[in-house]
Amino acid sequence: SWISGWNYQPRGLERHTDSILGWVTLWSLSYYSSPLLLCYLYRKGFICSSKLVPVSQYVGTVLVCLLGVACLRGWGRFRNTDYVQFITILEETKKNHTPANKKKLRCYDFDFSHWPLDFSWTEVSTTECQIKLSKAGVSLLRPEPRLRGAADSVLHSVRTLPCHIISFVIAHTFGRRMLYPGSVGLLQKAMRPMLQQGQAKLIEEFDGQRNKLVACDGNEIDTMFVDRRRDGGQNGQTLVICCEGNAGFYEVGCMNTPLEGKEFPFPQNEANAMDVVIQFAVHKLGFSLSDIVIYAWSIGGFTASWAVMSYPEIQSLVLDASFDDLLPLALKVMPDSWRPLVQHTVRQYMNLNNAAQVLKYQGPVLLIRRTRDEIITTTGPEDIMSNRGNDLLLKLLQFRYPKIMTDEGIRVVRQWLGASSPLEEASVYSGYEVDDDWCVSVLQSYQADRDVSFPWSVGEDMTLEGRRQLALFLARKYMRNFEATHCTPLPAIEFHPPWRL
């Protein structure tokens, strides 16, 4: 508990037994190393009937001892009046889930699996559930299958079977832990004091409301909602849904930027989680989709881009330090000899193709590029042109304005993206004598006379100079630079709504 800065202090018996049980969390190390451990035991001859019997006896003895330690801890907690008070509040909240009881409960931090349920995906109408739900959950974009003849297809399946098996093993073991290191229990344990401080700040300073949501795949989603509608003002009527990075937590993550201004997941689980968050915002919190802004940092761009693709009525999208596609970044950190295997594993199990999802969205988009980003560059932070945010911008502009983003348009935008400083960037922009007022008038005239759905054919009958101006004008409106590394928190002053024509 952190009421008035007070932390729960376990007494002697509970403290000692808790420290013993705390070492059990190291089971995850043996879980990750179990294949190597089994191979070692097999080579040493321990995996045989004569050796398994005494080993099982030892394991059974340890389990009985741990059970005794757990019982002693329970007895120590039973005699602690502070713990009894917490249990009383928790049980009362589960029976009577009123705002008053929930306000008492949020003063405590405890195992999230015991937090009372606030919203379930099943609370949405049955018809809507059936439309959006597939076997694994909500629908995702899938890579296009290659067309082959029947005989060729069977032969190809047999030849690639080993690759499929290895890809499955990689994706379901260390692969997803590399992609989502924030889900590793050891990292969570190491960051626990920091996370507790961050959660206390959100609750005490911003009156945050912690909610437990259950997605369509059964995963429990931990969310924090800060309600500013009662403060008045236009900004209070807009909900910003924040999508963290792969080692980010809402307690200390990108949620603080707009405020001051679980099992291991797969992309399918991430999309399912985002879906239930949006359903909760609409059906429980009372926001309309047009009042929701999606803000994401790093790998959170996947769930953010999925959200705007699936809910096109969402007001706008802000992507900070995000990328167009996971594959080039995965190839960067893996040996070249693994290239076919990496390609198959990413496309089959971890297809974070953000650009393809963003292109399905018609609303306003803002990209924030970190100029010294060391994570989403394919060579190094000193090579700003290897930042995959550049590719995301180019793909978006090429889709929305294909007549402007011809070879020459792409060339001038890449020149602008390659500027090494704000001064050089401004020099490139002024060097092409971009007239902002003229660009706005051309785009507004096109929007008024034609269907506004992208892609637009504006620039089709325009001079080369005019297309250059429009290309640079649009690039600067869709992307902002932030002079920082990948993990530097975005200051509130840098958080802007996307450009609207």
Short mmCIF file of C-alpha atoms in Angstrom, two decimals:
data_model
loop_
_atom_site.label_atom_id
_atom_site.label_comp_id
_atom_site.label_asym_id
_atom_site.label_seq_id
_atom_site.Cartn_x
_atom_site.Cartn_y
_atom_site.Cartn_z
CA SER A 1 0.00 0.00 0.00
CA TRP A 2 1.10 3.59 -0.58
CA ILE A 3 -1.55 5.58 1.32
CA SER A 4 0.09 8.90 2.29
CA GLY A 5 3.48 7.50 1.34
CA TRP A 6 3.12 4.49 3.68
CA ASN A 7 4.45 1.14 2.46
CA TYR A 8 3.22 -2.20 3.71
CA GLN A 9 5.80 -3.82 5.99
CA PRO A 10 5.64 -7.63 6.41
CA ARG A 11 6.49 -8.86 9.87
CA GLY A 12 9.23 -11.35 10.81
CA LEU A 13 7.64 -14.68 9.85
CA GLU A 14 6.03 -13.34 6.69
CA ARG A 15 9.18 -11.45 5.64
CA HIS A 16 11.45 -14.49 5.93
CA THR A 17 9.09 -16.94 4.23
CA ASP A 18 8.36 -14.41 1.49
CA SER A 19 12.08 -14.06 0.74
CA ILE A 20 12.36 -17.85 0.43
CA LEU A 21 9.41 -18.07 -1.95
CA GLY A 22 10.82 -15.13 -3.88
CA TRP A 23 13.64 -17.34 -5.13
CA VAL A 24 11.06 -19.55 -6.80
CA THR A 25 10.69 -16.84 -9.46
CA LEU A 26 14.07 -17.95 -10.75
CA TRP A 27 12.25 -20.95 -12.26
CA SER A 28 12.06 -18.88 -15.43
CA LEU A 29 15.83 -19.29 -15.85
CA SER A 30 15.50 -23.06 -15.76
CA TYR A 31 12.51 -22.81 -18.10
CA TYR A 32 14.55 -20.97 -20.73
CA SER A 33 17.53 -23.28 -20.29
CA SER A 34 15.49 -26.50 -19.99
CA PRO A 35 16.49 -27.84 -23.46
CA LEU A 36 20.18 -27.49 -22.61
CA LEU A 37 19.61 -28.89 -19.12
CA LEU A 38 17.76 -31.93 -20.45
CA CYS A 39 20.53 -32.59 -22.98
CA TYR A 40 23.14 -32.35 -20.21
CA LEU A 41 21.22 -34.72 -17.92
CA TYR A 42 20.73 -37.18 -20.77
CA ARG A 43 24.43 -37.23 -21.65
CA LYS A 44 25.32 -37.75 -17.98
CA GLY A 45 22.90 -40.69 -17.77
CA PHE A 46 20.47 -39.16 -15.30
CA ILE A 47 17.43 -39.70 -17.53
CA CYS A 48 16.84 -43.38 -16.79
CA SER A 49 14.50 -45.31 -14.49
CA SER A 50 17.17 -45.99 -11.84
CA LYS A 51 18.03 -42.28 -11.54
CA LEU A 52 14.55 -40.78 -11.99
CA VAL A 53 13.15 -42.38 -8.81
CA PRO A 54 15.56 -40.71 -6.36
CA VAL A 55 15.41 -37.44 -8.30
CA SER A 56 11.60 -37.44 -8.10
CA GLN A 57 11.87 -38.05 -4.35
CA TYR A 58 14.14 -35.03 -3.96
CA VAL A 59 11.77 -32.90 -6.03
CA GLY A 60 8.79 -34.08 -4.00
CA THR A 61 10.59 -33.20 -0.75
CA VAL A 62 11.37 -29.71 -2.01
CA LEU A 63 7.75 -29.17 -3.06
CA VAL A 64 6.48 -30.27 0.37
CA CYS A 65 8.92 -27.87 2.04
CA LEU A 66 7.78 -25.03 -0.18
CA LEU A 67 4.17 -25.81 0.66
CA GLY A 68 5.05 -25.60 4.36
CA VAL A 69 6.79 -22.27 3.81
CA ALA A 70 3.70 -20.96 1.99
CA CYS A 71 1.48 -22.03 4.90
CA LEU A 72 3.78 -20.27 7.37
CA ARG A 73 3.61 -17.11 5.26
CA GLY A 74 -0.17 -17.34 5.29
CA TRP A 75 -0.15 -17.62 9.07
CA GLY A 76 2.12 -14.59 9.33
CA ARG A 77 -0.21 -12.55 7.11
CA PHE A 78 -3.26 -13.69 9.09
CA ARG A 79 -1.72 -12.19 12.24
CA ASN A 80 -0.85 -8.90 10.50
CA THR A 81 -3.71 -6.40 11.01
CA ASP A 82 -2.65 -4.34 7.98
CA TYR A 83 -2.87 -7.37 5.70
CA VAL A 84 -6.22 -8.39 7.18
CA GLN A 85 -7.53 -4.89 6.46
CA PHE A 86 -6.38 -5.18 2.83
CA ILE A 87 -8.02 -8.61 2.40
CA THR A 88 -11.26 -7.26 3.87
CA ILE A 89 -11.32 -4.37 1.36
CA LEU A 90 -10.46 -6.70 -1.54
CA GLU A 91 -13.23 -9.20 -0.71
CA GLU A 92 -15.76 -6.43 -0.17
CA THR A 93 -14.88 -4.91 -3.55
CA LYS A 94 -15.29 -8.26 -5.29
CA LYS A 95 -18.76 -8.65 -3.75
CA ASN A 96 -19.85 -5.04 -4.18
CA HIS A 97 -17.93 -3.35 -7.03
CA THR A 98 -18.91 0.23 -6.19
CA PRO A 99 -16.79 3.33 -6.95
CA ALA A 100 -16.30 3.88 -3.20
CA ASN A 101 -14.92 0.37 -2.65
CA LYS A 102 -12.78 0.58 -5.76
CA LYS A 103 -11.32 3.89 -4.55
CA LYS A 104 -10.22 2.17 -1.33
CA LEU A 105 -8.76 -0.77 -3.23
CA ARG A 106 -6.67 1.32 -5.60
CA CYS A 107 -4.57 2.43 -2.61
CA TYR A 108 -3.03 -1.06 -2.64
CA ASP A 109 -0.66 -2.73 -5.07
CA PHE A 110 -0.97 -6.51 -5.28
CA ASP A 111 -0.96 -9.43 -7.72
CA PHE A 112 -3.03 -8.17 -10.66
CA SER A 113 -4.67 -11.57 -11.21
CA HIS A 114 -6.71 -10.92 -8.04
CA TRP A 115 -7.90 -7.46 -9.13
CA PRO A 116 -11.71 -7.44 -9.63
CA LEU A 117 -12.90 -7.48 -13.23
CA ASP A 118 -14.00 -4.08 -14.58
CA PHE A 119 -14.84 -4.89 -18.20
CA SER A 120 -14.93 -7.93 -20.45
CA TRP A 121 -14.97 -8.15 -24.21
CA THR A 122 -18.14 -10.24 -23.92
CA GLU A 123 -20.06 -7.21 -22.62
CA VAL A 124 -20.17 -5.88 -26.19
CA SER A 125 -23.22 -6.90 -28.23
CA THR A 126 -23.16 -10.51 -29.47
CA THR A 127 -23.59 -9.44 -33.10
CA GLU A 128 -20.55 -7.16 -33.01
CA CYS A 129 -18.50 -9.88 -31.30
CA GLN A 130 -19.30 -12.39 -34.03
CA ILE A 131 -18.39 -9.94 -36.78
CA LYS A 132 -14.98 -9.01 -35.36
CA LEU A 133 -13.95 -12.32 -33.77
CA SER A 134 -12.04 -15.02 -35.61
CA LYS A 135 -10.65 -18.26 -34.21
CA ALA A 136 -7.64 -16.55 -32.60
CA GLY A 137 -9.28 -13.19 -31.95
CA VAL A 138 -9.64 -10.01 -33.94
CA SER A 139 -8.56 -9.98 -37.57
CA LEU A 140 -4.99 -9.11 -38.60
CA LEU A 141 -3.39 -8.38 -41.94
CA ARG A 142 -1.75 -11.52 -43.29
CA PRO A 143 1.06 -11.76 -45.87
CA GLU A 144 -0.18 -12.58 -49.35
CA PRO A 145 0.19 -16.33 -50.13
CA ARG A 146 2.16 -17.30 -53.20
CA LEU A 147 0.16 -19.03 -55.91
CA ARG A 148 1.42 -22.50 -56.84
CA GLY A 149 0.09 -25.58 -58.60
CA ALA A 150 -1.19 -28.49 -56.49
CA ALA A 151 1.83 -30.76 -57.06
CA ASP A 152 4.29 -27.89 -56.67
CA SER A 153 2.55 -26.81 -53.47
CA VAL A 154 2.84 -30.26 -51.88
CA LEU A 155 6.53 -30.53 -52.84
CA HIS A 156 7.22 -27.06 -51.48
CA SER A 157 5.45 -27.91 -48.19
CA VAL A 158 7.61 -31.01 -47.73
CA ARG A 159 10.83 -29.14 -48.54
CA THR A 160 10.05 -26.28 -46.15
CA LEU A 161 8.73 -28.43 -43.28
CA PRO A 162 12.01 -28.24 -41.27
CA CYS A 163 12.02 -24.47 -41.66
CA HIS A 164 8.41 -24.30 -40.41
CA ILE A 165 9.24 -26.40 -37.36
CA ILE A 166 12.32 -24.34 -36.48
CA SER A 167 10.38 -21.09 -36.99
CA PHE A 168 7.64 -22.30 -34.65
CA VAL A 169 10.17 -23.22 -31.96
CA ILE A 170 12.01 -19.89 -32.29
CA ALA A 171 8.80 -17.84 -32.23
CA HIS A 172 7.41 -19.63 -29.18
CA THR A 173 10.63 -19.59 -27.12
CA PHE A 174 13.26 -16.87 -27.22
CA GLY A 175 11.84 -15.08 -30.28
CA ARG A 176 8.83 -13.49 -28.63
CA ARG A 177 10.83 -12.79 -25.47
CA MET A 178 13.30 -10.82 -27.59
CA LEU A 179 10.42 -8.99 -29.24
CA TYR A 180 8.59 -8.28 -25.95
CA PRO A 181 11.24 -8.25 -23.18
CA GLY A 182 8.85 -6.35 -20.90
CA SER A 183 6.92 -9.61 -20.46
CA VAL A 184 9.89 -11.37 -18.84
CA GLY A 185 9.28 -11.91 -15.13
CA LEU A 186 12.87 -11.17 -14.13
CA LEU A 187 12.74 -7.73 -15.79
CA GLN A 188 9.41 -6.99 -14.12
CA LYS A 189 10.85 -7.98 -10.75
CA ALA A 190 13.90 -5.77 -11.25
CA MET A 191 11.73 -2.78 -12.22
CA ARG A 192 9.07 -3.33 -9.56
CA PRO A 193 10.13 -0.46 -7.21
CA MET A 194 10.15 1.99 -10.12
CA LEU A 195 6.78 0.72 -11.37
CA GLN A 196 5.24 1.07 -7.92
CA GLN A 197 6.43 4.68 -7.71
CA GLY A 198 5.06 5.40 -11.17
CA GLN A 199 1.70 3.85 -10.37
CA ALA A 200 1.50 5.78 -7.09
CA LYS A 201 2.15 9.03 -8.98
CA LEU A 202 -0.63 8.31 -11.49
CA ILE A 203 -3.10 7.55 -8.69
CA GLU A 204 -2.15 10.22 -6.18
CA GLU A 205 -1.29 13.15 -8.47
CA PHE A 206 -3.61 12.49 -11.42
CA ASP A 207 -6.41 10.57 -9.66
CA GLY A 208 -5.83 7.63 -12.01
CA GLN A 209 -8.34 4.81 -12.14
CA ARG A 210 -6.89 1.32 -12.51
CA ASN A 211 -9.07 -1.08 -14.51
CA LYS A 212 -8.87 -4.76 -15.35
CA LEU A 213 -10.09 -5.69 -18.83
CA VAL A 214 -10.42 -9.18 -20.28
CA ALA A 215 -9.76 -9.54 -24.01
CA CYS A 216 -11.42 -12.07 -26.32
CA ASP A 217 -8.47 -14.48 -25.91
CA GLY A 218 -8.85 -14.44 -22.11
CA ASN A 219 -5.78 -12.29 -21.41
CA GLU A 220 -6.15 -9.79 -18.56
CA ILE A 221 -5.21 -6.23 -19.50
CA ASP A 222 -3.96 -3.77 -16.86
CA THR A 223 -4.99 -0.20 -17.74
CA MET A 224 -4.87 3.22 -16.11
CA PHE A 225 -7.48 5.89 -16.93
CA VAL A 226 -7.10 9.57 -16.04
CA ASP A 227 -10.42 11.40 -16.43
CA ARG A 228 -10.07 15.11 -17.21
CA ARG A 229 -13.60 15.71 -18.49
CA ARG A 230 -14.66 17.22 -15.18
CA ASP A 231 -11.83 19.78 -15.39
CA GLY A 232 -13.52 21.49 -18.32
CA GLY A 233 -11.83 22.62 -21.51
CA GLN A 234 -11.74 21.06 -24.96
CA ASN A 235 -8.73 18.80 -24.33
CA GLY A 236 -10.58 17.03 -21.52
CA GLN A 237 -13.12 15.71 -24.01
CA THR A 238 -10.42 13.86 -26.00
CA LEU A 239 -9.18 10.45 -24.89
CA VAL A 240 -5.53 9.64 -25.70
CA ILE A 241 -4.92 5.88 -25.75
CA CYS A 242 -1.19 5.24 -25.22
CA CYS A 243 0.58 2.19 -26.67
CA GLU A 244 3.89 1.39 -24.97
CA GLY A 245 7.07 -0.05 -26.43
CA ASN A 246 8.26 -3.65 -26.06
CA ALA A 247 9.93 -3.01 -22.70
CA GLY A 248 7.60 -0.20 -21.66
CA PHE A 249 5.12 -0.03 -18.79
CA TYR A 250 2.30 2.48 -18.39
CA GLU A 251 3.59 3.39 -14.91
CA VAL A 252 6.75 4.98 -16.36
CA GLY A 253 6.06 5.05 -20.10
CA CYS A 254 4.71 7.36 -22.77
CA MET A 255 1.44 7.92 -20.87
CA ASN A 256 3.17 10.72 -18.94
CA THR A 257 3.68 12.78 -22.13
CA PRO A 258 0.01 13.64 -22.82
CA LEU A 259 -0.70 13.80 -19.05
CA GLU A 260 1.85 16.54 -18.55
CA GLY A 261 0.64 18.27 -21.57
CA LYS A 262 0.39 -11.56 -18.24
CA GLU A 263 1.50 -14.18 -20.59
CA PHE A 264 4.05 -13.57 -23.30
CA PRO A 265 2.25 -11.85 -26.13
CA PHE A 266 2.09 -12.40 -29.85
CA PRO A 267 0.85 -9.72 -32.27
CA GLN A 268 -2.57 -11.40 -32.13
CA ASN A 269 -2.71 -10.94 -28.35
CA GLU A 270 -1.62 -7.33 -28.72
CA ALA A 271 -4.44 -6.62 -31.18
CA ASN A 272 -6.96 -8.41 -28.95
CA ALA A 273 -5.83 -6.25 -26.02
CA MET A 274 -6.14 -3.03 -28.00
CA ASP A 275 -9.61 -4.05 -29.15
CA VAL A 276 -10.94 -4.52 -25.63
CA VAL A 277 -9.37 -1.19 -24.54
CA ILE A 278 -11.26 0.61 -27.32
CA GLN A 279 -14.48 -1.24 -26.45
CA PHE A 280 -14.02 -0.24 -22.80
CA ALA A 281 -13.43 3.41 -23.77
CA VAL A 282 -16.60 3.49 -25.88
CA HIS A 283 -19.03 1.31 -23.94
CA LYS A 284 -17.91 1.95 -20.33
CA LEU A 285 -16.17 5.33 -20.28
CA GLY A 286 -18.57 6.95 -22.74
CA PHE A 287 -16.15 8.29 -25.39
CA SER A 288 -17.05 8.25 -29.06
CA LEU A 289 -14.47 6.99 -31.55
CA SER A 290 -14.15 10.49 -33.02
CA ASP A 291 -12.96 11.70 -29.58
CA ILE A 292 -10.10 9.17 -29.37
CA VAL A 293 -6.48 9.88 -30.31
CA ILE A 294 -4.03 6.96 -30.50
CA TYR A 295 -0.48 7.76 -29.36
CA ALA A 296 2.21 5.09 -29.60
CA TRP A 297 5.92 4.79 -28.97
CA SER A 298 8.30 2.32 -30.66
CA ILE A 299 6.79 -1.14 -31.17
CA GLY A 300 3.51 0.21 -29.81
CA GLY A 301 3.02 1.47 -33.35
CA PHE A 302 1.72 -1.99 -34.26
CA THR A 303 -1.28 -1.90 -31.92
CA ALA A 304 -1.84 1.78 -32.70
CA SER A 305 -1.86 1.24 -36.46
CA TRP A 306 -4.09 -1.81 -35.99
CA ALA A 307 -6.53 0.32 -34.00
CA VAL A 308 -6.92 3.04 -36.64
CA MET A 309 -7.14 0.42 -39.40
CA SER A 310 -9.91 -1.43 -37.56
CA TYR A 311 -11.68 1.68 -36.23
CA PRO A 312 -11.31 4.27 -39.02
CA GLU A 313 -13.55 6.75 -37.17
CA ILE A 314 -10.75 7.36 -34.63
CA GLN A 315 -9.79 11.05 -34.59
CA SER A 316 -6.04 10.81 -35.28
CA LEU A 317 -2.82 8.83 -34.89
CA VAL A 318 0.56 9.88 -33.44
CA LEU A 319 3.51 7.48 -33.87
CA ASP A 320 6.69 8.27 -31.96
CA ALA A 321 9.97 6.48 -32.81
CA SER A 322 8.11 3.80 -34.74
CA PHE A 323 8.95 1.87 -37.90
CA ASP A 324 7.35 0.60 -41.09
CA ASP A 325 8.11 -3.12 -40.85
CA LEU A 326 9.79 -5.38 -38.30
CA LEU A 327 11.59 -7.55 -40.85
CA PRO A 328 14.47 -5.17 -41.75
CA LEU A 329 15.16 -4.61 -38.05
CA ALA A 330 15.09 -8.35 -37.32
CA LEU A 331 17.51 -9.03 -40.18
CA LYS A 332 19.86 -6.40 -38.74
CA VAL A 333 20.45 -8.31 -35.50
CA MET A 334 20.54 -11.85 -36.91
CA PRO A 335 23.31 -13.57 -38.94
CA ASP A 336 23.02 -13.30 -42.72
CA SER A 337 22.96 -17.08 -43.01
CA TRP A 338 19.68 -17.07 -41.06
CA ARG A 339 17.97 -14.71 -43.52
CA PRO A 340 15.40 -17.19 -44.98
CA LEU A 341 14.56 -18.49 -41.52
CA VAL A 342 14.16 -14.98 -40.09
CA GLN A 343 11.95 -13.94 -42.99
CA HIS A 344 9.66 -16.93 -42.52
CA THR A 345 9.49 -16.56 -38.72
CA VAL A 346 8.67 -12.84 -38.82
CA ARG A 347 6.08 -13.09 -41.58
CA GLN A 348 4.42 -16.16 -40.08
CA TYR A 349 4.39 -15.30 -36.37
CA MET A 350 5.52 -11.69 -35.78
CA ASN A 351 4.36 -9.77 -38.82
CA LEU A 352 4.50 -6.23 -37.43
CA ASN A 353 3.87 -4.50 -40.75
CA ASN A 354 2.89 -1.09 -39.41
CA ALA A 355 2.98 0.67 -42.76
CA ALA A 356 0.44 -1.70 -44.33
CA GLN A 357 -1.97 -0.98 -41.48
CA VAL A 358 -1.47 2.79 -41.50
CA LEU A 359 -2.25 2.87 -45.23
CA LYS A 360 -5.74 1.54 -44.42
CA TYR A 361 -6.46 4.65 -42.32
CA GLN A 362 -7.82 7.86 -43.84
CA GLY A 363 -7.42 10.18 -40.86
CA PRO A 364 -4.68 12.59 -39.72
CA VAL A 365 -1.27 11.06 -38.94
CA LEU A 366 1.82 12.52 -37.26
CA LEU A 367 5.18 10.74 -37.23
CA ILE A 368 7.85 11.75 -34.70
CA ARG A 369 11.39 10.77 -35.71
CA ARG A 370 14.23 10.55 -33.17
CA THR A 371 17.28 11.96 -34.95
CA ARG A 372 19.72 9.90 -32.83
CA ASP A 373 17.64 6.74 -32.71
CA GLU A 374 19.82 3.68 -32.08
CA ILE A 375 17.03 1.06 -32.10
CA ILE A 376 15.06 1.42 -35.34
CA THR A 377 18.04 2.21 -37.56
CA THR A 378 19.44 -0.59 -39.69
CA THR A 379 23.06 0.61 -39.50
CA GLY A 380 23.56 3.00 -36.58
CA PRO A 381 22.26 6.21 -34.98
CA GLU A 382 24.77 8.30 -36.93
CA ASP A 383 23.12 7.23 -40.22
CA ILE A 384 19.78 9.02 -40.06
CA MET A 385 18.77 7.70 -43.48
CA SER A 386 18.68 4.15 -42.10
CA ASN A 387 15.93 5.15 -39.65
CA ARG A 388 12.88 3.04 -40.58
CA GLY A 389 10.65 5.98 -39.69
CA ASN A 390 11.77 7.45 -43.03
CA ASP A 391 10.38 4.41 -44.85
CA LEU A 392 7.10 4.73 -42.96
CA LEU A 393 6.76 8.36 -44.07
CA LEU A 394 7.64 7.61 -47.70
CA LYS A 395 5.19 4.72 -47.92
CA LEU A 396 2.42 6.84 -46.41
CA LEU A 397 3.01 9.80 -48.74
CA GLN A 398 3.38 7.56 -51.80
CA PHE A 399 0.04 5.93 -51.05
CA ARG A 400 -1.87 9.11 -50.28
CA TYR A 401 -0.31 11.39 -52.93
CA PRO A 402 1.01 9.13 -55.74
CA LYS A 403 1.05 11.91 -58.38
CA ILE A 404 3.17 14.13 -56.14
CA MET A 405 5.47 11.38 -54.86
CA THR A 406 6.99 10.49 -58.21
CA ASP A 407 10.71 9.76 -58.49
CA GLU A 408 11.51 13.45 -58.19
CA GLY A 409 9.17 13.91 -55.24
CA ILE A 410 10.76 10.97 -53.45
CA ARG A 411 14.23 12.37 -54.19
CA VAL A 412 13.57 15.78 -52.61
CA VAL A 413 11.86 14.25 -49.57
CA ARG A 414 14.82 11.91 -49.05
CA GLN A 415 17.12 14.93 -49.32
CA TRP A 416 15.08 16.66 -46.62
CA LEU A 417 15.10 13.51 -44.45
CA GLY A 418 18.88 13.27 -44.77
CA ALA A 419 19.47 16.71 -43.24
CA SER A 420 21.80 16.35 -40.27
CA SER A 421 20.54 19.35 -38.32
CA PRO A 422 17.48 21.62 -38.08
CA LEU A 423 19.48 24.33 -39.86
CA GLU A 424 20.28 22.04 -42.81
CA GLU A 425 16.68 20.84 -42.87
CA ALA A 426 15.44 24.44 -43.12
CA SER A 427 18.03 25.10 -45.82
CA VAL A 428 16.71 22.24 -47.95
CA TYR A 429 13.16 23.46 -47.49
CA SER A 430 13.92 27.05 -48.39
CA GLY A 431 16.21 25.96 -51.23
CA TYR A 432 13.19 24.71 -53.16
CA GLU A 433 11.31 27.94 -52.33
CA VAL A 434 8.34 26.14 -50.84
CA ASP A 435 5.32 28.45 -50.59
CA ASP A 436 3.23 27.08 -47.72
CA ASP A 437 0.18 29.23 -48.53
CA TRP A 438 0.17 28.07 -52.16
CA CYS A 439 0.48 24.42 -51.10
CA VAL A 440 -2.47 24.74 -48.71
CA SER A 441 -4.62 26.44 -51.35
CA VAL A 442 -3.88 23.71 -53.93
CA LEU A 443 -4.75 20.91 -51.48
CA GLN A 444 -7.88 22.68 -50.21
CA SER A 445 -9.08 23.29 -53.76
CA TYR A 446 -8.63 19.61 -54.62
CA GLN A 447 -10.39 18.55 -51.42
CA ALA A 448 -13.37 20.82 -52.11
CA ASP A 449 -13.93 19.65 -55.70
CA ARG A 450 -13.40 15.86 -55.43
CA ASP A 451 -13.83 12.76 -53.33
CA VAL A 452 -11.56 13.22 -50.29
CA SER A 453 -10.69 9.53 -49.83
CA PHE A 454 -7.04 8.64 -50.33
CA PRO A 455 -5.21 8.16 -52.63
CA TRP A 456 -5.51 11.61 -54.18
CA SER A 457 -4.60 12.46 -57.76
CA VAL A 458 -3.57 16.02 -56.89
CA GLY A 459 -0.42 17.06 -58.78
CA GLU A 460 -1.29 15.06 -61.89
CA ASP A 461 -1.16 18.08 -64.24
CA MET A 462 1.39 20.09 -62.28
CA THR A 463 4.86 21.32 -63.07
CA LEU A 464 7.88 19.55 -61.64
CA GLU A 465 8.59 22.55 -59.40
CA GLY A 466 5.05 22.47 -58.01
CA ARG A 467 5.25 18.76 -57.17
CA ARG A 468 8.57 19.30 -55.40
CA GLN A 469 7.05 22.03 -53.25
CA LEU A 470 4.04 19.90 -52.36
CA ALA A 471 6.22 16.88 -51.57
CA LEU A 472 8.36 18.85 -49.11
CA PHE A 473 5.36 20.64 -47.64
CA LEU A 474 3.55 17.35 -46.95
CA ALA A 475 6.68 15.68 -45.56
CA ARG A 476 7.13 18.47 -43.02
CA LYS A 477 3.45 18.32 -42.03
CA TYR A 478 3.43 14.54 -41.57
CA MET A 479 6.76 14.25 -39.72
CA ARG A 480 8.44 16.15 -36.89
CA ASN A 481 12.00 15.62 -35.71
CA PHE A 482 12.94 15.25 -32.06
CA GLU A 483 16.65 15.63 -31.29
CA ALA A 484 17.03 12.63 -28.98
CA THR A 485 17.71 8.90 -28.72
CA HIS A 486 15.09 6.17 -28.88
CA CYS A 487 14.31 5.86 -25.15
CA THR A 488 14.32 9.55 -24.19
CA PRO A 489 10.84 10.46 -22.88
CA LEU A 490 9.01 12.80 -25.24
CA PRO A 491 8.49 16.18 -23.54
CA ALA A 492 4.91 17.40 -23.37
CA ILE A 493 5.83 20.43 -25.49
CA GLU A 494 6.70 18.05 -28.37
CA PHE A 495 3.30 16.31 -28.27
CA HIS A 496 1.17 17.93 -30.97
CA PRO A 497 -2.03 16.90 -32.73
CA PRO A 498 -1.49 15.81 -36.34
CA TRP A 499 -1.86 18.34 -39.15
CA ARG A 500 -5.32 18.77 -40.62
CA LEU A 501 -5.98 20.41 -43.94
#
